[in-house]
């Protein structure tokens, strides 16, 4: 699946080919949202966690 | 109602048992409780990182990519481009319930790794067990590739190549001092006057930079002359500063965007949604603009700290939060009543937690020397305003109260005491100490202001802005006073002075000739000859360290470069020079004196037993020391029983003063790159444990391997036998203005004796005596032997017990057994 197909991908208004991919992480001490800039056309790696709250 | 009564009853019960850590848990808000427990503690336990803590590899990869791409750029510009690339692309996160954001890694459990600091640190990382992110093999490969790319190219590699080879070998032996002569591992002060007092946001600074660029460009297009020539390089520096400020604003906006995305797409709780929108608005406003509220003020400060730390692995956190955040606290809580005091306390508590979670990868010697923490983050509270009036305010109290609720070991506080401090503030200070935090340490403001003027010539108004540059040393937060680099390698293992005086400069531990040949001690005819040898060794040791550091400082703009730090310094923004350049700084250096008191006690023991009483010959003593007192226990005990510092005994106290005055004389002969002095500052962190296997047997009766004294001018543990007043009297013989930069004093007090109102009054009387005698520092441990021994037996149950180690506090369970025992061994003073 490509980033642009994910509900957790948020394209930049000024450049929709790039955007933020948001992940939800619950580690042994805390829960948090993390984000990293990605290319819309790139494949989401298997290690990334698709989530819905 | 019934539940509240039950909680109150439980708190009273816990107070009786003095289990303050459980009380904190019950008293703090749900948010603070969550955030405090959410922290991944980065301080090493003994010398090892806690399970689950990993080194961050994303940042060094991003940095290296861009740094290599711009290889033809000048140092500061190249670094600005690489750091901007990090800020634009690194993973960022927002923890649930958080109201403040910003971290030096890409996930909460990561340690910052500055790849460009020192190859020897990078190599240590490769061999460090447990810190590689999964999958481990892939991470190891990544680290190996990065290390190969940076081998010989780091800041320390470059300094080492131009150092005198003999200096380099002796410095790197680890015997005479520690640290790294580069701002890559520096302790930078922040120009709070420029950022907060003058209310400059980053866009305001960019405007100033644009003006400077325009002016310089006009000049470079004018009539040729020598004044034009430096401007070409400065124009590139200004570009670098502007570039990193713009990237920093974008970085903050990334948090704003994430907060809005969470609020609009994921969060279902309306209260949290509101908080996230407020967080987004905060990050849209600061650091671009000057803050308008307490939340923005704290967030601005935290962004500045995080951004400086992404640029370099900062070992300290000079700050004065009650002073610089007071205007926004006062506006929000007292004037406009935008938030309640409880809401302000939540923000203040979280501000401390955000600092507590920060950590970077450090080499083993640093982890052993700073057990339980990742840097000496001593925040300054109290003191006076520039006009000399009392600066304490309700935010001072809020910080002291928040500290008791979040109970972090880093940051800690140091309180600038002066005669005008109100009693209610002193009570809050005492409550923190009584709750066993080990902080705040108490600093004598009038003495230290005078000291700053005496040693470094800071004008009175500037001296009054002082903050702790690291554990102990004061430094102003002003344009010409702020210090960009703490020069950590001018940290002297002072016990080597007397050791080398005894062994003709030879080091039997590292087995090489270190100091100058000052003569065979067995042939010394009197104490004066021995003392003269000590003076020569002292001069050699301090000269060697300071030479190294001066060179590192001088070359740092070329070998490392600090675009972000420069962009936040008024003098650098004005001049276009790197903040680390000595130009424009008044100079505020000091030599940290580890293992200092061993000199006075050892010299006194030799004087007494060898030269005065003639009970032993020097040859016998040297033989005993070289064989680590083996088979000579009776003789060793004689030396243990010789006069010791801290008992108001002039025999040894006079020797201490003589030593200090020799160093003070020499401090004016050696100069920093700004041309200013290098006074001594005796203190220890946990270097007394680190150096225990490096310092040989000494005439104070210590064996190789035994812990050294806990430092500063603190008497040896258990050797101060005449009570607290005798300790204060010995320490009061020192001129705390003219004899050195500051003097650390550890004291243990009895929590039972100091319970209740009577306890407070006793402590207050003790502080009055301390102040009357003109001491500049004292800090207290007030946790009973019973609790500490219970924590040794059952560490899981006592995870939150905090102790004062030396210039810093740590959770008791995070320090080594040897350090734990050393703290228990300290005399509990009845006052």
PDB file of N, CA, C and O in Angstrom, chain B residues 45 159 170 191 229 264 355 366 387 449 474 509 529 560 598 751 798 807 827:
ATOM      1  N   UNK B  45      22.438   3.586  34.822  1.00  0.00           N
ATOM      2  CA  UNK B  45      22.355   2.943  36.139  1.00  0.00           C
ATOM      3  C   UNK B  45      23.747   2.364  36.408  1.00  0.00           C
ATOM      4  O   UNK B  45      24.155   1.421  35.735  1.00  0.00           O
ATOM      5  N   UNK B 159      41.104  18.466  16.772  1.00  0.00           N
ATOM      6  CA  UNK B 159      41.886  19.126  17.834  1.00  0.00           C
ATOM      7  C   UNK B 159      43.110  18.271  18.170  1.00  0.00           C
ATOM      8  O   UNK B 159      44.227  18.791  18.301  1.00  0.00           O
ATOM      9  N   UNK B 170      49.137  12.655  27.477  1.00  0.00           N
ATOM     10  CA  UNK B 170      48.898  12.776  28.925  1.00  0.00           C
ATOM     11  C   UNK B 170      47.436  13.090  29.208  1.00  0.00           C
ATOM     12  O   UNK B 170      46.844  12.575  30.160  1.00  0.00           O
ATOM     13  N   UNK B 191      21.615  33.018  26.145  1.00  0.00           N
ATOM     14  CA  UNK B 191      21.558  34.473  26.286  1.00  0.00           C
ATOM     15  C   UNK B 191      20.106  34.850  26.607  1.00  0.00           C
ATOM     16  O   UNK B 191      19.369  35.363  25.765  1.00  0.00           O
ATOM     17  N   UNK B 229      37.605  42.740   4.644  1.00  0.00           N
ATOM     18  CA  UNK B 229      37.992  41.334   4.438  1.00  0.00           C
ATOM     19  C   UNK B 229      37.288  40.332   5.359  1.00  0.00           C
ATOM     20  O   UNK B 229      36.816  39.299   4.886  1.00  0.00           O
ATOM     21  N   UNK B 264      -8.024  16.900  15.064  1.00  0.00           N
ATOM     22  CA  UNK B 264      -9.093  16.858  14.050  1.00  0.00           C
ATOM     23  C   UNK B 264      -9.401  15.457  13.547  1.00  0.00           C
ATOM     24  O   UNK B 264     -10.488  15.210  13.010  1.00  0.00           O
ATOM     25  N   UNK B 355      12.532  18.249  30.578  1.00  0.00           N
ATOM     26  CA  UNK B 355      13.996  18.302  30.686  1.00  0.00           C
ATOM     27  C   UNK B 355      14.543  16.958  31.178  1.00  0.00           C
ATOM     28  O   UNK B 355      15.584  16.494  30.707  1.00  0.00           O
ATOM     29  N   UNK B 366      32.127   9.160  31.310  1.00  0.00           N
ATOM     30  CA  UNK B 366      31.166  10.210  31.670  1.00  0.00           C
ATOM     31  C   UNK B 366      29.986   9.603  32.428  1.00  0.00           C
ATOM     32  O   UNK B 366      29.474  10.192  33.380  1.00  0.00           O
ATOM     33  N   UNK B 387      18.813  45.406  40.112  1.00  0.00           N
ATOM     34  CA  UNK B 387      18.967  46.548  41.022  1.00  0.00           C
ATOM     35  C   UNK B 387      19.208  46.110  42.468  1.00  0.00           C
ATOM     36  O   UNK B 387      19.242  46.935  43.377  1.00  0.00           O
ATOM     37  N   UNK B 449      28.184  37.073  43.863  1.00  0.00           N
ATOM     38  CA  UNK B 449      28.167  38.258  42.985  1.00  0.00           C
ATOM     39  C   UNK B 449      29.520  38.970  43.091  1.00  0.00           C
ATOM     40  O   UNK B 449      30.133  39.334  42.077  1.00  0.00           O
ATOM     41  N   UNK B 474      29.017  30.149  38.735  1.00  0.00           N
ATOM     42  CA  UNK B 474      28.105  31.197  38.270  1.00  0.00           C
ATOM     43  C   UNK B 474      28.553  31.803  36.943  1.00  0.00           C
ATOM     44  O   UNK B 474      29.751  31.915  36.694  1.00  0.00           O
ATOM     45  N   UNK B 509      50.153   4.205  38.563  1.00  0.00           N
ATOM     46  CA  UNK B 509      48.917   3.547  38.124  1.00  0.00           C
ATOM     47  C   UNK B 509      48.908   3.397  36.611  1.00  0.00           C
ATOM     48  O   UNK B 509      48.699   2.308  36.075  1.00  0.00           O
ATOM     49  N   UNK B 529      60.230  21.704  51.231  1.00  0.00           N
ATOM     50  CA  UNK B 529      60.680  21.104  49.956  1.00  0.00           C
ATOM     51  C   UNK B 529      59.557  20.288  49.329  1.00  0.00           C
ATOM     52  O   UNK B 529      59.342  20.307  48.117  1.00  0.00           O
ATOM     53  N   UNK B 560      34.105  22.739  14.573  1.00  0.00           N
ATOM     54  CA  UNK B 560      32.748  22.283  14.885  1.00  0.00           C
ATOM     55  C   UNK B 560      31.736  23.311  14.368  1.00  0.00           C
ATOM     56  O   UNK B 560      31.157  23.138  13.318  1.00  0.00           O
ATOM     57  N   UNK B 598      41.933  15.744  49.357  1.00  0.00           N
ATOM     58  CA  UNK B 598      42.974  14.741  49.581  1.00  0.00           C
ATOM     59  C   UNK B 598      44.359  15.391  49.648  1.00  0.00           C
ATOM     60  O   UNK B 598      45.256  14.894  50.324  1.00  0.00           O
ATOM     61  N   UNK B 751      16.941  13.420  59.257  1.00  0.00           N
ATOM     62  CA  UNK B 751      15.532  13.718  58.967  1.00  0.00           C
ATOM     63  C   UNK B 751      14.668  13.699  60.226  1.00  0.00           C
ATOM     64  O   UNK B 751      13.661  14.402  60.306  1.00  0.00           O
ATOM     65  N   UNK B 798      12.113   1.084  46.385  1.00  0.00           N
ATOM     66  CA  UNK B 798      12.630   2.429  46.674  1.00  0.00           C
ATOM     67  C   UNK B 798      13.158   3.117  45.410  1.00  0.00           C
ATOM     68  O   UNK B 798      14.129   3.844  45.462  1.00  0.00           O
ATOM     69  N   UNK B 807      27.565  17.619  42.925  1.00  0.00           N
ATOM     70  CA  UNK B 807      26.908  18.809  42.385  1.00  0.00           C
ATOM     71  C   UNK B 807      25.569  18.483  41.764  1.00  0.00           C
ATOM     72  O   UNK B 807      24.952  19.309  41.115  1.00  0.00           O
ATOM     73  N   UNK B 827      29.125  11.532  57.331  1.00  0.00           N
ATOM     74  CA  UNK B 827      28.669  11.757  58.711  1.00  0.00           C
ATOM     75  C   UNK B 827      27.304  12.439  58.718  1.00  0.00           C
ATOM     76  O   UNK B 827      27.102  13.445  58.028  1.00  0.00           O
TER      77      UNK B 827
END
